[in-house]
Short mmCIF file of C-alpha atoms in Angstrom, two decimals:
data_model
loop_
_atom_site.label_atom_id
_atom_site.label_comp_id
_atom_site.label_asym_id
_atom_site.label_seq_id
_atom_site.Cartn_x
_atom_site.Cartn_y
_atom_site.Cartn_z
CA MET A 1464 210.22 -163.23 133.83
CA SER A 1465 211.56 -159.76 132.94
CA SER A 1466 214.19 -157.88 134.94
CA ALA A 1467 211.56 -155.30 135.95
CA ILE A 1468 209.45 -158.05 137.56
CA ILE A 1469 212.51 -159.54 139.29
CA LEU A 1470 213.40 -156.09 140.66
CA GLU A 1471 209.81 -155.62 141.79
CA ILE A 1472 209.81 -158.97 143.62
CA ALA A 1473 213.18 -158.10 145.21
CA ILE A 1474 212.03 -154.72 146.52
CA PHE A 1475 208.77 -156.12 147.89
CA THR A 1476 210.70 -158.92 149.59
CA VAL A 1477 212.98 -156.33 151.21
CA GLN A 1478 209.89 -154.44 152.36
CA VAL A 1479 208.44 -157.61 153.95
CA PHE A 1480 211.75 -158.20 155.77
CA VAL A 1481 211.65 -154.61 157.05
CA LEU A 1482 208.04 -155.00 158.16
CA ILE A 1483 208.55 -158.25 160.10
CA PRO A 1484 210.73 -156.70 162.86
CA ILE A 1485 208.43 -153.67 162.91
CA VAL A 1486 205.40 -155.90 163.57
CA TYR A 1487 207.37 -157.87 166.17
CA GLY A 1488 208.56 -154.65 167.81
CA GLY A 1489 204.97 -153.36 167.79
CA ILE A 1490 203.73 -156.49 169.57
CA ARG A 1491 206.41 -156.11 172.26
CA LEU A 1492 205.68 -152.40 172.52
CA SER A 1493 201.95 -152.98 173.06
CA GLY A 1494 202.78 -154.96 176.19
CA ARG A 1495 205.06 -152.26 177.59
CA CYS A 1496 203.05 -149.08 177.14
CA ARG A 1497 199.99 -147.86 179.02
CA ASN A 1498 197.78 -147.10 176.01
CA SER A 1499 198.09 -150.13 173.74
CA VAL A 1500 195.11 -149.35 171.46
CA PRO A 1501 196.99 -147.13 168.95
CA ILE A 1502 199.87 -149.63 168.94
CA SER A 1503 197.42 -152.45 168.15
CA PHE A 1504 196.06 -150.46 165.21
CA PHE A 1505 199.60 -149.81 164.06
CA ILE A 1506 200.47 -153.53 164.24
CA PHE A 1507 197.41 -154.46 162.17
CA ALA A 1508 198.21 -151.68 159.69
CA MET A 1509 201.72 -153.03 159.21
CA VAL A 1510 200.37 -156.59 158.86
CA SER A 1511 198.05 -155.29 156.14
CA TYR A 1512 200.95 -153.55 154.45
CA SER A 1513 202.99 -156.76 154.44
CA LEU A 1514 199.95 -158.61 153.05
CA GLU A 1515 199.92 -156.14 150.17
CA ASP A 1516 203.57 -156.93 149.48
CA LEU A 1517 203.01 -160.67 149.78
CA TYR A 1518 200.11 -160.46 147.37
CA TRP A 1519 202.32 -158.63 144.84
CA ILE A 1520 205.14 -161.15 145.24
CA VAL A 1521 202.82 -164.16 144.78
CA TYR A 1522 201.06 -162.46 141.88
CA ASP A 1523 204.34 -161.64 140.13
CA PHE A 1524 205.48 -165.23 140.54
CA LEU A 1525 202.24 -166.89 139.43
CA ARG A 1526 201.00 -164.45 136.82
CA PRO A 1527 203.87 -162.29 135.59
CA HIS A 1528 203.00 -159.67 132.94
CA THR A 1529 199.25 -160.05 133.41
CA ARG A 1530 197.16 -157.09 134.42
CA LYS A 1531 194.89 -157.42 137.42
CA PRO A 1532 191.23 -156.83 136.49
CA PHE A 1533 190.62 -155.82 140.07
CA SER A 1534 193.50 -154.97 142.32
CA SER A 1535 193.08 -156.99 145.53
CA ASP A 1536 196.29 -155.57 146.99
CA GLU A 1537 194.56 -152.17 146.94
CA ILE A 1538 192.23 -153.56 149.61
CA ALA A 1539 195.22 -154.30 151.83
CA LYS A 1540 196.43 -150.73 151.24
CA THR A 1541 192.96 -149.50 152.20
CA ALA A 1542 193.22 -151.46 155.46
CA THR A 1543 196.67 -149.97 156.14
CA LEU A 1544 195.50 -146.39 155.69
CA LEU A 1545 192.30 -146.84 157.69
CA LEU A 1546 194.10 -148.49 160.58
CA LEU A 1547 196.94 -145.95 160.59
CA GLY A 1548 194.32 -143.19 160.55
CA ALA A 1549 192.57 -144.87 163.49
CA CYS A 1550 195.95 -145.13 165.24
CA LEU A 1551 196.56 -141.39 164.94
CA THR A 1552 192.96 -140.62 165.96
CA GLN A 1553 193.56 -142.54 169.18
CA ILE A 1554 196.87 -140.79 169.80
CA ALA A 1555 195.49 -137.28 169.22
CA HIS A 1556 192.10 -138.08 170.76
CA GLU A 1557 191.67 -134.55 172.16
CA TYR A 1558 191.00 -133.13 168.66
CA LYS A 1559 187.62 -134.62 167.88
CA ASN A 1560 185.80 -131.71 166.24
CA LEU A 1561 185.38 -131.65 162.48
CA HIS A 1562 187.84 -129.26 160.84
CA ILE A 1563 186.22 -128.16 157.60
CA ALA A 1564 189.33 -126.55 156.04
CA SER A 1565 191.36 -129.76 156.53
CA LEU A 1566 188.55 -131.85 155.07
CA LEU A 1567 188.26 -129.62 152.00
CA PHE A 1568 192.03 -129.65 151.55
CA SER A 1569 192.11 -133.47 151.79
CA ILE A 1570 189.29 -133.88 149.27
CA LEU A 1571 190.94 -131.42 146.86
CA PHE A 1572 194.40 -132.92 147.23
CA ILE A 1573 193.28 -136.53 146.77
CA GLY A 1574 190.88 -135.36 144.04
CA LEU A 1575 193.88 -134.00 142.08
CA ASN A 1576 195.70 -137.29 142.61
CA ILE A 1577 192.68 -139.23 141.38
CA VAL A 1578 192.62 -137.13 138.21
CA LEU A 1579 196.27 -138.03 137.62
CA TRP A 1580 195.67 -141.73 138.38
CA ILE A 1581 192.74 -141.84 135.97
CA LEU A 1582 194.78 -140.08 133.27
CA TRP A 1583 197.58 -142.63 133.63
CA SER A 1584 195.68 -145.86 134.23
CA GLY A 1585 192.21 -145.25 132.77
CA GLU A 1586 190.71 -147.22 135.69
CA TRP A 1587 188.37 -144.50 136.88
CA VAL A 1588 185.88 -146.64 138.84
CA GLN A 1589 188.60 -148.35 140.86
CA ASP A 1590 190.49 -145.11 141.43
CA ILE A 1591 187.40 -143.31 142.73
CA VAL A 1592 186.22 -146.26 144.86
CA CYS A 1593 189.63 -146.56 146.53
CA SER A 1594 189.93 -142.83 147.29
CA PRO A 1595 187.90 -142.45 150.58
CA PRO A 1596 190.56 -144.13 152.77
CA TYR A 1597 193.17 -141.77 151.33
CA ILE A 1598 190.95 -138.77 152.07
CA TYR A 1599 190.28 -140.09 155.58
CA PHE A 1600 193.97 -140.63 156.34
CA LEU A 1601 195.03 -137.25 154.98
CA TYR A 1602 192.21 -135.52 156.85
CA VAL A 1603 193.24 -137.15 160.14
CA VAL A 1604 196.89 -136.13 159.72
CA VAL A 1605 196.19 -132.59 158.46
CA SER A 1606 193.49 -131.76 161.02
CA ARG A 1607 195.51 -133.10 163.96
CA THR A 1608 198.63 -131.30 162.79
CA HIS A 1609 196.68 -128.07 162.37
CA ASN A 1610 195.08 -128.33 165.82
CA ALA A 1611 198.38 -129.19 167.48
CA GLY A 1612 200.14 -126.34 165.63
CA VAL A 1613 203.42 -128.23 165.43
CA TYR A 1614 204.75 -126.78 162.19
CA LYS A 1615 206.16 -123.31 161.57
CA LYS A 1616 204.83 -121.19 158.69
CA SER A 1617 208.14 -121.55 156.85
CA GLU A 1618 207.95 -125.37 157.07
CA LYS A 1619 204.40 -125.34 155.73
CA ALA A 1620 205.43 -123.01 152.90
CA VAL A 1621 208.26 -125.34 151.80
CA ALA A 1622 205.91 -128.37 151.87
CA VAL A 1623 203.24 -126.55 149.84
CA ALA A 1624 205.81 -125.27 147.31
CA GLY A 1625 207.29 -128.76 146.85
CA THR A 1626 203.86 -130.34 146.44
CA PHE A 1627 202.77 -127.65 144.00
CA ALA A 1628 205.92 -128.11 141.90
CA VAL A 1629 205.36 -131.90 141.70
CA PHE A 1630 201.72 -131.53 140.72
CA ALA A 1631 202.42 -128.77 138.18
CA LEU A 1632 205.09 -130.89 136.46
CA ASN A 1633 202.83 -133.94 136.42
CA PHE A 1634 199.95 -132.02 134.87
CA ALA A 1635 202.13 -130.04 132.43
CA PRO A 1636 202.51 -132.80 129.78
CA ILE A 1637 198.73 -132.77 129.31
CA ILE A 1638 198.92 -129.17 128.06
CA PHE A 1639 202.41 -129.09 126.52
CA LYS A 1640 202.28 -132.42 124.68
CA GLU A 1641 205.31 -131.67 122.46
CA TYR A 1642 207.62 -131.47 125.55
CA ARG A 1643 206.24 -134.63 127.15
CA VAL A 1644 209.58 -136.49 127.49
CA GLU A 1645 211.46 -133.51 128.97
CA LEU A 1646 208.60 -132.65 131.33
CA ASP A 1647 208.35 -136.27 132.48
CA ILE A 1648 212.05 -136.34 133.35
CA ALA A 1649 211.77 -132.96 135.11
CA ALA A 1650 208.75 -134.25 137.05
CA TYR A 1651 210.64 -137.33 138.22
CA VAL A 1652 213.72 -135.32 139.22
CA VAL A 1653 211.74 -132.72 141.18
CA MET A 1654 209.53 -135.40 142.75
CA PHE A 1655 212.50 -137.40 144.00
CA ILE A 1656 214.31 -134.31 145.28
CA VAL A 1657 211.18 -133.32 147.23
CA THR A 1658 210.67 -136.89 148.51
CA GLY A 1659 214.35 -137.30 149.40
CA LEU A 1660 214.29 -134.04 151.37
CA ALA A 1661 211.06 -135.14 153.10
CA VAL A 1662 212.64 -138.46 154.12
CA ALA A 1663 215.75 -136.63 155.40
CA TYR A 1664 213.53 -134.26 157.40
CA ASP A 1665 211.68 -137.33 158.71
CA TYR A 1666 214.93 -138.84 160.06
CA LYS A 1667 216.05 -135.45 161.42
CA GLY A 1668 212.82 -135.23 163.42
CA LEU A 1669 213.40 -138.68 164.85
CA LEU A 1670 217.00 -138.00 165.81
CA ASP A 1671 216.07 -134.73 167.49
CA ARG A 1672 215.66 -135.74 171.16
CA ASP A 1673 213.94 -132.52 172.20
CA LYS A 1674 210.92 -133.32 174.38
CA ASP A 1675 208.72 -130.80 172.54
CA ASN A 1676 209.32 -132.54 169.22
CA VAL A 1677 207.79 -135.93 170.03
CA MET A 1678 204.46 -135.15 168.41
CA LYS A 1679 206.08 -133.24 165.55
CA ALA A 1680 208.26 -136.25 164.72
CA LEU A 1681 205.19 -138.50 164.84
CA TYR A 1682 203.11 -136.30 162.55
CA THR A 1683 206.05 -135.90 160.15
CA ALA A 1684 206.47 -139.69 160.05
CA PHE A 1685 202.80 -140.13 159.09
CA PHE A 1686 202.99 -137.33 156.50
CA VAL A 1687 206.16 -138.57 154.84
CA PHE A 1688 204.93 -142.18 154.76
CA PHE A 1689 201.77 -140.99 153.03
CA TRP A 1690 203.66 -138.78 150.58
CA SER A 1691 206.11 -141.55 149.66
CA ASP A 1692 203.13 -143.83 149.08
CA LEU A 1693 201.51 -141.31 146.73
CA VAL A 1694 204.81 -140.97 144.87
CA LEU A 1695 204.65 -144.72 144.16
CA PHE A 1696 201.51 -144.15 142.13
CA MET A 1697 203.28 -141.57 139.99
CA CYS A 1698 206.17 -143.86 139.04
CA GLU A 1699 206.84 -146.78 136.77
CA GLY A 1700 209.82 -148.96 135.88
CA VAL A 1701 213.08 -148.11 137.63
CA TRP A 1702 211.50 -144.99 139.13
CA TYR A 1703 208.99 -147.24 140.90
CA ILE A 1704 211.82 -149.22 142.49
CA ILE A 1705 213.48 -146.00 143.73
CA ALA A 1706 210.15 -144.76 145.09
CA SER A 1707 209.62 -148.11 146.83
CA ALA A 1708 213.07 -147.85 148.42
CA LEU A 1709 212.18 -144.39 149.76
CA ASN A 1710 208.86 -145.74 151.01
CA ILE A 1711 210.71 -148.53 152.85
CA LEU A 1712 212.94 -145.91 154.50
CA THR A 1713 209.88 -144.21 156.00
CA LEU A 1714 208.65 -147.37 157.77
CA PRO A 1715 211.24 -147.60 160.58
CA VAL A 1716 210.72 -143.88 161.30
CA LEU A 1717 207.00 -144.51 161.66
CA TYR A 1718 207.71 -147.26 164.20
CA PHE A 1719 210.37 -145.42 166.19
CA ALA A 1720 208.33 -142.19 166.30
CA LEU A 1721 205.39 -144.19 167.65
CA LYS A 1722 207.62 -145.99 170.13
CA ARG A 1723 208.95 -142.67 171.37
CA TRP A 1724 205.42 -141.44 171.90
CA ALA A 1725 204.25 -144.68 173.52
CA LEU A 1726 207.08 -144.95 176.03
CA ASN A 1727 207.61 -141.22 176.37
CA ASP A 1728 211.19 -142.24 175.66
CA LEU A 1729 213.08 -138.97 176.03
CA ARG A 1730 216.72 -138.76 176.88
CA MET B 597 175.11 -177.47 136.78
CA ILE B 598 173.57 -177.82 140.22
CA TYR B 599 170.45 -176.23 141.68
CA ALA B 600 171.85 -174.53 144.76
CA GLU B 601 168.46 -173.17 145.86
CA ASN B 602 166.99 -176.69 145.96
CA ILE B 603 169.93 -177.95 148.00
CA LEU B 604 169.53 -175.03 150.37
CA ILE B 605 165.82 -175.76 150.88
CA CYS B 606 166.57 -179.41 151.53
CA ILE B 607 169.18 -178.60 154.19
CA VAL B 608 167.51 -175.58 155.78
CA VAL B 609 163.98 -176.94 156.32
CA PRO B 610 164.93 -179.49 159.03
CA LEU B 611 167.11 -176.87 160.70
CA ILE B 612 164.24 -174.37 160.78
CA VAL B 613 161.98 -177.02 162.29
CA ALA B 614 164.72 -177.77 164.82
CA LEU B 615 164.71 -174.09 165.83
CA ALA B 616 161.22 -174.55 167.28
CA PHE B 617 162.45 -177.26 169.66
CA THR B 618 165.71 -175.74 170.84
CA LYS B 619 166.59 -172.97 173.25
CA ASP B 620 169.31 -170.41 174.00
CA LYS B 621 172.75 -171.31 172.69
CA THR B 622 171.65 -174.17 170.44
CA LYS B 623 168.93 -172.04 168.89
CA ARG B 624 171.38 -169.20 168.32
CA PHE B 625 173.91 -171.49 166.69
CA ILE B 626 171.39 -173.14 164.38
CA GLY B 627 169.94 -169.74 163.42
CA ALA B 628 173.41 -168.39 162.60
CA PHE B 629 174.20 -171.58 160.67
CA VAL B 630 171.13 -171.05 158.47
CA VAL B 631 172.02 -167.38 157.93
CA GLY B 632 175.55 -168.46 156.97
CA MET B 633 174.16 -170.82 154.30
CA LEU B 634 171.87 -168.09 152.96
CA ALA B 635 174.84 -165.69 152.87
CA CYS B 636 176.79 -168.24 150.85
CA LEU B 637 174.00 -168.51 148.27
CA PHE B 638 173.73 -164.72 148.12
CA ALA B 639 177.50 -164.42 147.62
CA ALA B 640 177.31 -166.94 144.78
CA TYR B 641 174.62 -164.85 143.07
CA ILE B 642 176.68 -161.66 143.35
CA GLY B 643 179.88 -163.42 142.28
CA GLY B 644 178.09 -164.94 139.29
CA PHE B 645 176.70 -161.55 138.33
CA TRP B 646 180.16 -159.95 138.38
CA GLU B 647 181.64 -162.88 136.50
CA LEU B 648 179.28 -162.14 133.62
CA LYS B 649 179.31 -158.36 133.97
CA ALA B 650 183.12 -158.06 134.01
CA ALA B 651 183.51 -160.88 131.45
CA LEU B 652 186.00 -162.67 133.67
CA GLY B 653 186.81 -166.36 133.64
CA ARG B 654 185.94 -168.60 136.58
CA GLU B 655 189.52 -168.55 137.91
CA ASP B 656 189.82 -164.76 137.67
CA THR B 657 186.48 -164.39 139.44
CA SER B 658 187.62 -166.64 142.26
CA ILE B 659 190.91 -164.74 142.62
CA PHE B 660 189.70 -161.16 142.30
CA ILE B 661 185.96 -160.96 142.93
CA SER B 662 184.95 -163.81 145.28
CA PRO B 663 187.09 -162.82 148.30
CA VAL B 664 185.65 -159.30 148.32
CA VAL B 665 182.04 -160.41 147.80
CA GLU B 666 182.20 -163.31 150.27
CA GLU B 667 183.80 -161.28 153.05
CA ILE B 668 181.28 -158.44 152.67
CA VAL B 669 178.32 -160.83 152.57
CA LYS B 670 179.54 -162.63 155.72
CA PHE B 671 180.31 -159.35 157.41
CA ILE B 672 176.90 -157.69 156.99
CA PRO B 673 174.86 -160.14 159.14
CA MET B 674 177.63 -160.09 161.72
CA LEU B 675 177.61 -156.30 161.87
CA LEU B 676 173.80 -156.20 162.11
CA TYR B 677 173.91 -158.72 164.94
CA VAL B 678 176.52 -156.72 166.86
CA PHE B 679 174.72 -153.39 166.61
CA MET B 680 171.09 -154.58 166.81
CA PHE B 681 171.32 -157.18 169.57
CA GLU B 682 174.42 -155.98 171.44
CA PRO B 683 175.47 -159.53 172.35
CA ASN B 684 178.06 -160.33 175.01
CA ASP B 685 181.42 -161.82 173.99
CA GLU B 686 180.38 -165.47 174.31
CA GLU B 687 177.15 -164.96 172.35
CA LEU B 688 179.04 -163.14 169.63
CA ILE B 689 181.68 -165.87 169.26
CA LEU B 690 179.00 -168.58 169.19
CA THR B 691 176.88 -166.81 166.58
CA CYS B 692 179.80 -165.91 164.34
CA THR B 693 181.15 -169.46 164.49
CA GLY B 694 177.71 -170.64 163.36
CA LEU B 695 177.71 -168.06 160.57
CA GLY B 696 181.12 -169.09 159.27
CA THR B 697 180.39 -172.80 159.62
CA GLY B 698 177.08 -172.47 157.76
CA PHE B 699 178.81 -170.58 154.96
CA ALA B 700 181.64 -173.10 154.67
CA THR B 701 179.30 -176.12 154.86
CA PHE B 702 177.01 -174.91 152.11
CA GLU B 703 179.91 -173.94 149.85
CA ASN B 704 181.56 -177.34 150.35
CA LEU B 705 178.27 -179.12 149.76
CA CYS B 706 177.67 -177.37 146.44
CA GLN B 707 181.28 -177.86 145.33
CA LEU B 708 181.19 -181.58 146.12
CA LEU B 709 177.89 -182.04 144.28
CA ALA B 710 179.31 -180.18 141.29
CA ALA B 711 182.78 -181.76 141.20
CA GLY B 712 182.10 -185.19 142.69
CA SER B 713 183.36 -186.72 145.92
CA GLU B 714 185.52 -189.61 144.70
CA SER B 715 188.90 -187.99 145.33
CA LEU B 716 189.99 -188.13 148.98
CA PRO B 717 192.75 -185.47 148.59
CA TYR B 718 190.16 -183.08 147.12
CA ILE B 719 187.79 -183.79 150.02
CA LEU B 720 190.57 -183.14 152.53
CA ILE B 721 191.52 -179.86 150.84
CA ARG B 722 187.90 -178.72 150.81
CA GLY B 723 187.48 -179.63 154.45
CA PHE B 724 190.75 -178.50 155.98
CA ALA B 725 191.57 -175.52 153.77
CA VAL B 726 188.56 -173.94 152.09
CA GLY B 727 186.13 -174.84 154.87
CA ILE B 728 188.33 -173.54 157.64
CA MET B 729 189.14 -170.35 155.69
CA HIS B 730 185.58 -169.04 156.10
CA ILE B 731 185.47 -169.79 159.81
CA VAL B 732 188.88 -168.21 160.32
CA SER B 733 187.98 -164.99 158.49
CA VAL B 734 184.73 -164.57 160.46
CA LEU B 735 186.40 -165.33 163.78
CA THR B 736 189.24 -162.91 163.06
CA MET B 737 186.70 -160.14 162.68
CA THR B 738 184.82 -161.33 165.78
CA PHE B 739 187.90 -161.27 168.02
CA ALA B 740 188.86 -157.88 166.65
CA PHE B 741 185.34 -156.63 167.51
CA ILE B 742 185.55 -158.01 171.03
CA MET B 743 188.95 -156.51 171.74
CA LEU B 744 188.02 -153.12 170.32
CA ARG B 745 184.71 -153.06 172.15
CA ARG B 746 186.46 -153.77 175.43
CA LYS B 747 188.78 -150.84 174.84
CA SER B 748 185.96 -148.59 173.55
CA ALA B 749 187.84 -148.08 170.29
CA LEU B 750 185.21 -149.24 167.81
CA SER B 751 184.87 -146.81 164.88
CA VAL B 752 183.82 -146.94 161.23
CA ALA B 753 187.45 -146.65 160.09
CA VAL B 754 188.50 -149.56 162.28
CA ILE B 755 185.55 -151.73 161.20
CA MET B 756 186.25 -151.08 157.52
CA GLY B 757 189.98 -151.59 158.12
CA GLY B 758 189.28 -154.95 159.74
CA LEU B 759 187.04 -155.98 156.86
CA SER B 760 189.73 -155.00 154.36
CA LEU B 761 192.31 -156.98 156.33
CA SER B 762 190.21 -160.16 156.33
CA THR B 763 189.48 -159.67 152.61
CA SER B 764 193.22 -159.37 151.94
CA VAL B 765 193.94 -162.65 153.73
CA HIS B 766 191.15 -164.35 151.76
CA SER B 767 192.45 -162.86 148.47
CA LEU B 768 195.98 -164.05 149.21
CA TYR B 769 194.68 -167.54 149.98
CA ASN B 770 192.66 -167.71 146.74
CA LEU B 771 195.65 -166.48 144.75
CA LEU B 772 198.02 -169.00 146.35
CA VAL B 773 195.75 -171.98 145.62
CA SER B 774 194.98 -170.84 142.07
CA ALA B 775 198.13 -172.51 140.67
CA PRO B 776 199.34 -176.05 141.34
CA GLY B 777 202.64 -176.68 143.12
CA LEU B 778 204.36 -175.09 146.09
CA SER B 779 202.16 -172.00 146.21
CA SER B 780 199.00 -174.09 146.56
CA TYR B 781 200.52 -176.13 149.41
CA ILE B 782 201.39 -172.90 151.23
CA GLY B 783 197.81 -171.76 150.59
CA TYR B 784 196.29 -174.96 151.98
CA VAL B 785 198.30 -174.68 155.19
CA LEU B 786 197.40 -170.99 155.71
CA PRO B 787 193.82 -171.42 157.10
CA LEU B 788 194.80 -174.21 159.49
CA THR B 789 197.75 -172.17 160.80
CA MET B 790 195.49 -169.19 161.32
CA ALA B 791 192.92 -171.39 163.07
CA VAL B 792 195.60 -172.51 165.55
CA ILE B 793 196.65 -168.88 166.18
CA LEU B 794 193.00 -167.89 166.66
CA TYR B 795 192.53 -170.73 169.14
CA PHE B 796 195.24 -169.25 171.36
CA ILE B 797 193.80 -165.76 170.95
CA ARG B 798 190.43 -167.20 172.00
CA LYS B 799 191.98 -168.62 175.16
CA ARG B 800 193.58 -165.26 175.89
CA ILE B 801 190.27 -163.43 175.39
CA ALA B 802 188.53 -165.87 177.73
CA ARG B 803 191.04 -164.93 180.44
#
């Protein structure tokens, strides 16, 4: 077993150990709050996420260095995204109308990601088949955020600029093939700076005890979790381990932001 | 090589005749049992097709393809029953138990005819692990349906999420039992553990 596989098993094991108290906390929370439906969806989403990790761990142990012909853990990820989307739909139930601009943005954004995934992996059928849950999740978060109007223009501008920079650097090696190595390193550096800042902003939102920021912290938690998950797809080797660590950091924020909303826990 | 269609005919014909002489709950259970067996045959056809189409070995098919195909094939009749007949909770649990049991019984029957029934450990594994797995996955979906229906939270995203969740459990089970040793023992215990958990959930739902 190579060191990369051992590192992968270690990081997924850490993730499972982070998810166990989150699931337990979610179960306790569902009994304490008035609207337990979103919390139930959240619990099942986190169970699915831990199933994805468990599948990876077992697979790495039993079949190290063999490629999956069909990625069953992707199905667990699909469940996670669908259930988290359903969770947010229940929370922001007042925004039911279809928001065309958000839908188009979600399709375009995930479409660009799919192009990148296909370019890297060559698995175009699987990548396209697995995309609807991503579009659904992103649509739910973007449309609810837009309707609630929680972000300032400056915050949106920074997010768009960061995203654009990451995408531009990931697409650049396709055109400028002679600078592939340098562009790849630049892409990783920029991507991790953007993700690191997003995670820091995520924690800042959670620590801010202002009553008006409850929903903002919740939406940010969903956004940053999703972004850190997309970053995973753009990484390999050691970069993948770093991205996984950042993804793990977003999970407690997701839980505590939800808890704050559920209990209206404002001090 | 076994002729699964012939076995199905042999088992289903007396059950269909029995349908004419039974009423209410018994009739519903027998009907669901027959549908479960048909679903199992259908799943075997689709799995076999993908095995050839994707040029996978038998083990790879059982790890990667079968869980997805089997869960979808079990899920479709269940979904049709829920939305077409709008059954109450008890009717739904009864029908889905029949569906899962029929599926598990027919799969076990074909496996035993193909592999032989001399080995008691193999029989026990087929009965307590593989057989229970199908009932557990169907009942998980059923209880999820009931709880969501009670809270008026049933949506396409949730239904698909639930299906993906049950498929993930099934995939993990198939992966665990694919290799001998500790992982397979963990795999064999998984369905029975889940059945016990579901039993307590069932009691809670009844309250």
